PDB file of C-alpha atoms in Angstrom:
ATOM      1  CA  MET A  12      69.275 132.526 110.101  1.00  0.00           C
ATOM      2  CA  ALA A  13      68.884 135.996 108.663  1.00  0.00           C
ATOM      3  CA  VAL A  14      71.808 138.412 108.756  1.00  0.00           C
ATOM      4  CA  LYS A  15      72.132 142.086 107.862  1.00  0.00           C
ATOM      5  CA  ILE A  16      75.498 143.823 107.994  1.00  0.00           C
ATOM      6  CA  SER A  17      77.044 147.140 107.070  1.00  0.00           C
ATOM      7  CA  LEU A  18      80.470 146.825 105.459  1.00  0.00           C
ATOM      8  CA  ASN A  19      81.546 149.998 107.240  1.00  0.00           C
ATOM      9  CA  GLU A  20      80.675 148.548 110.661  1.00  0.00           C
ATOM     10  CA  LEU A  21      81.993 144.984 110.246  1.00  0.00           C
ATOM     11  CA  PRO A  22      85.030 144.456 112.501  1.00  0.00           C
ATOM     12  CA  MET A  23      88.061 143.479 110.435  1.00  0.00           C
ATOM     13  CA  GLN A  24      90.911 141.464 111.917  1.00  0.00           C
ATOM     14  CA  PRO A  25      94.230 140.104 110.650  1.00  0.00           C
ATOM     15  CA  HIS A  26      93.964 136.825 108.749  1.00  0.00           C
ATOM     16  CA  GLN A  27      95.343 133.880 110.737  1.00  0.00           C
ATOM     17  CA  LYS A  28      97.594 132.654 107.894  1.00  0.00           C
ATOM     18  CA  PHE A  29      98.338 135.545 105.532  1.00  0.00           C
ATOM     19  CA  SER A  30     100.136 138.796 106.330  1.00  0.00           C
ATOM     20  CA  GLY A  31      98.551 141.863 104.732  1.00  0.00           C
ATOM     21  CA  VAL A  32      95.092 140.264 104.674  1.00  0.00           C
ATOM     22  CA  LYS A  33      92.178 141.290 106.896  1.00  0.00           C
ATOM     23  CA  VAL A  34      88.956 139.345 107.415  1.00  0.00           C
ATOM     24  CA  GLY A  35      85.515 140.299 108.659  1.00  0.00           C
ATOM     25  CA  TYR A  36      83.333 137.339 109.616  1.00  0.00           C
ATOM     26  CA  VAL A  37      79.675 137.515 108.568  1.00  0.00           C
ATOM     27  CA  ILE A  38      78.716 133.815 108.941  1.00  0.00           C
ATOM     28  CA  THR A  39      81.065 131.157 110.298  1.00  0.00           C
ATOM     29  CA  LYS A  40      80.907 127.363 110.174  1.00  0.00           C
ATOM     30  CA  GLU A  41      80.038 127.505 113.881  1.00  0.00           C
ATOM     31  CA  LYS A  42      76.789 129.360 113.051  1.00  0.00           C
ATOM     32  CA  HIS A  43      75.997 127.326 109.935  1.00  0.00           C
ATOM     33  CA  PRO A  44      77.771 124.000 109.261  1.00  0.00           C
ATOM     34  CA  GLU A  45      77.641 124.311 105.447  1.00  0.00           C
ATOM     35  CA  LEU A  46      78.261 128.018 104.922  1.00  0.00           C
ATOM     36  CA  SER A  47      80.831 130.672 105.628  1.00  0.00           C
ATOM     37  CA  ILE A  48      80.644 134.278 104.484  1.00  0.00           C
ATOM     38  CA  ILE A  49      83.501 136.719 104.954  1.00  0.00           C
ATOM     39  CA  ILE A  50      84.680 140.096 103.794  1.00  0.00           C
ATOM     40  CA  MET A  51      88.353 139.805 102.847  1.00  0.00           C
ATOM     41  CA  GLU A  52      90.679 142.738 102.238  1.00  0.00           C
ATOM     42  CA  LEU A  53      94.132 142.338 100.673  1.00  0.00           C
ATOM     43  CA  ASP A  54      96.675 145.139 100.935  1.00  0.00           C
ATOM     44  CA  PRO A  55      98.228 146.247  97.611  1.00  0.00           C
ATOM     45  CA  GLY A  56     100.751 143.681  96.387  1.00  0.00           C
ATOM     46  CA  VAL A  57      99.492 140.885  98.665  1.00  0.00           C
ATOM     47  CA  GLU A  58      98.721 137.446  97.238  1.00  0.00           C
ATOM     48  CA  ILE A  59      96.642 134.517  98.480  1.00  0.00           C
ATOM     49  CA  PRO A  60      98.680 131.546  97.156  1.00  0.00           C
ATOM     50  CA  LEU A  61      97.274 128.974  94.779  1.00  0.00           C
ATOM     51  CA  HIS A  62      95.091 126.460  96.625  1.00  0.00           C
ATOM     52  CA  THR A  63      91.994 124.268  96.379  1.00  0.00           C
ATOM     53  CA  HIS A  64      89.045 123.505  98.636  1.00  0.00           C
ATOM     54  CA  GLU A  65      88.130 119.854  99.064  1.00  0.00           C
ATOM     55  CA  LYS A  66      84.346 120.267  99.040  1.00  0.00           C
ATOM     56  CA  GLU A  67      83.510 123.978  99.130  1.00  0.00           C
ATOM     57  CA  VAL A  68      82.561 126.133  96.183  1.00  0.00           C
ATOM     58  CA  ASP A  69      84.041 129.648  96.345  1.00  0.00           C
ATOM     59  CA  SER A  70      81.929 132.605  95.241  1.00  0.00           C
ATOM     60  CA  ILE A  71      83.789 135.916  95.196  1.00  0.00           C
ATOM     61  CA  PHE A  72      82.369 139.380  94.540  1.00  0.00           C
ATOM     62  CA  ILE A  73      84.911 142.183  94.136  1.00  0.00           C
ATOM     63  CA  VAL A  74      83.650 145.108  96.243  1.00  0.00           C
ATOM     64  CA  GLU A  75      86.599 147.517  95.841  1.00  0.00           C
ATOM     65  CA  GLY A  76      89.965 147.667  94.127  1.00  0.00           C
ATOM     66  CA  GLU A  77      91.562 145.601  91.415  1.00  0.00           C
ATOM     67  CA  GLY A  78      93.733 142.542  91.147  1.00  0.00           C
ATOM     68  CA  GLU A  79      94.191 139.203  89.460  1.00  0.00           C
ATOM     69  CA  ILE A  80      92.610 135.828  90.087  1.00  0.00           C
ATOM     70  CA  TYR A  81      94.086 132.505  89.054  1.00  0.00           C
ATOM     71  CA  ILE A  82      91.364 130.314  87.544  1.00  0.00           C
ATOM     72  CA  GLU A  83      91.265 127.967  84.570  1.00  0.00           C
ATOM     73  CA  ASN A  84      95.085 127.704  84.553  1.00  0.00           C
ATOM     74  CA  ASN A  85      95.854 131.417  84.118  1.00  0.00           C
ATOM     75  CA  TRP A  86      95.784 134.784  85.863  1.00  0.00           C
ATOM     76  CA  GLN A  87      92.849 137.024  84.927  1.00  0.00           C
ATOM     77  CA  ILE A  88      92.225 140.680  85.812  1.00  0.00           C
ATOM     78  CA  VAL A  89      89.453 141.388  88.337  1.00  0.00           C
ATOM     79  CA  LYS A  90      87.979 144.708  89.410  1.00  0.00           C
ATOM     80  CA  LYS A  91      85.094 146.206  91.363  1.00  0.00           C
ATOM     81  CA  GLY A  92      81.818 144.594  90.317  1.00  0.00           C
ATOM     82  CA  ASP A  93      83.306 141.292  89.087  1.00  0.00           C
ATOM     83  CA  ILE A  94      81.856 137.988  90.299  1.00  0.00           C
ATOM     84  CA  ILE A  95      83.908 134.789  90.296  1.00  0.00           C
ATOM     85  CA  ALA A  96      82.642 131.246  90.973  1.00  0.00           C
ATOM     86  CA  ILE A  97      85.161 128.483  91.653  1.00  0.00           C
ATOM     87  CA  GLY A  98      84.208 124.825  91.997  1.00  0.00           C
ATOM     88  CA  ALA A  99      85.459 122.387  94.598  1.00  0.00           C
ATOM     89  CA  LYS A 100      88.990 121.079  93.942  1.00  0.00           C
ATOM     90  CA  GLU A 101      89.688 123.842  91.367  1.00  0.00           C
ATOM     91  CA  LEU A 102      93.081 125.518  91.713  1.00  0.00           C
ATOM     92  CA  HIS A 103      92.788 129.252  92.408  1.00  0.00           C
ATOM     93  CA  GLY A 104      94.577 132.218  93.965  1.00  0.00           C
ATOM     94  CA  LEU A 105      94.132 135.974  94.312  1.00  0.00           C
ATOM     95  CA  LYS A 106      96.475 138.996  94.056  1.00  0.00           C
ATOM     96  CA  ALA A 107      95.805 142.640  94.930  1.00  0.00           C
ATOM     97  CA  LYS A 108      97.134 145.067  92.318  1.00  0.00           C
ATOM     98  CA  GLY A 109      97.138 148.839  92.159  1.00  0.00           C
ATOM     99  CA  GLN A 110      97.411 151.399  94.946  1.00  0.00           C
ATOM    100  CA  THR A 111      94.320 150.524  97.003  1.00  0.00           C
ATOM    101  CA  PRO A 112      93.276 147.384  98.903  1.00  0.00           C
ATOM    102  CA  LEU A 113      91.287 144.688  97.128  1.00  0.00           C
ATOM    103  CA  LYS A 114      88.074 144.056  99.068  1.00  0.00           C
ATOM    104  CA  CYS A 115      85.996 140.947  98.376  1.00  0.00           C
ATOM    105  CA  TYR A 116      82.769 139.372  99.601  1.00  0.00           C
ATOM    106  CA  VAL A 117      83.502 135.637  99.790  1.00  0.00           C
ATOM    107  CA  VAL A 118      81.025 132.774 100.225  1.00  0.00           C
ATOM    108  CA  HIS A 119      82.128 129.178 100.857  1.00  0.00           C
ATOM    109  CA  ALA A 120      79.440 126.497 100.611  1.00  0.00           C
ATOM    110  CA  PRO A 121      78.669 123.793 101.474  1.00  0.00           C
TER     111      PRO A 121
END
């Protein structure tokens, strides 16, 4: 299952749960039962609330913008080029800061 995408050509759509968040689907659980890959874009000031994933590990690469991520019981600054890995059942959240959207490449596995 090889995939090649261009970020500029990936269709973005509103997130089903969060206002001010757009998602572009690269790989969905329907295509691969143990993997999902998305591009997620948060408008300035938007926050993904604190949450956990029962079995998935989250890998996040910050593509554009800046913000804060909640990991290890505190908020930490993130910016373009940062990589974050979050284990299953670990509490985490994400906020977009600054004047531009925060764009992330997100992998959930398994």
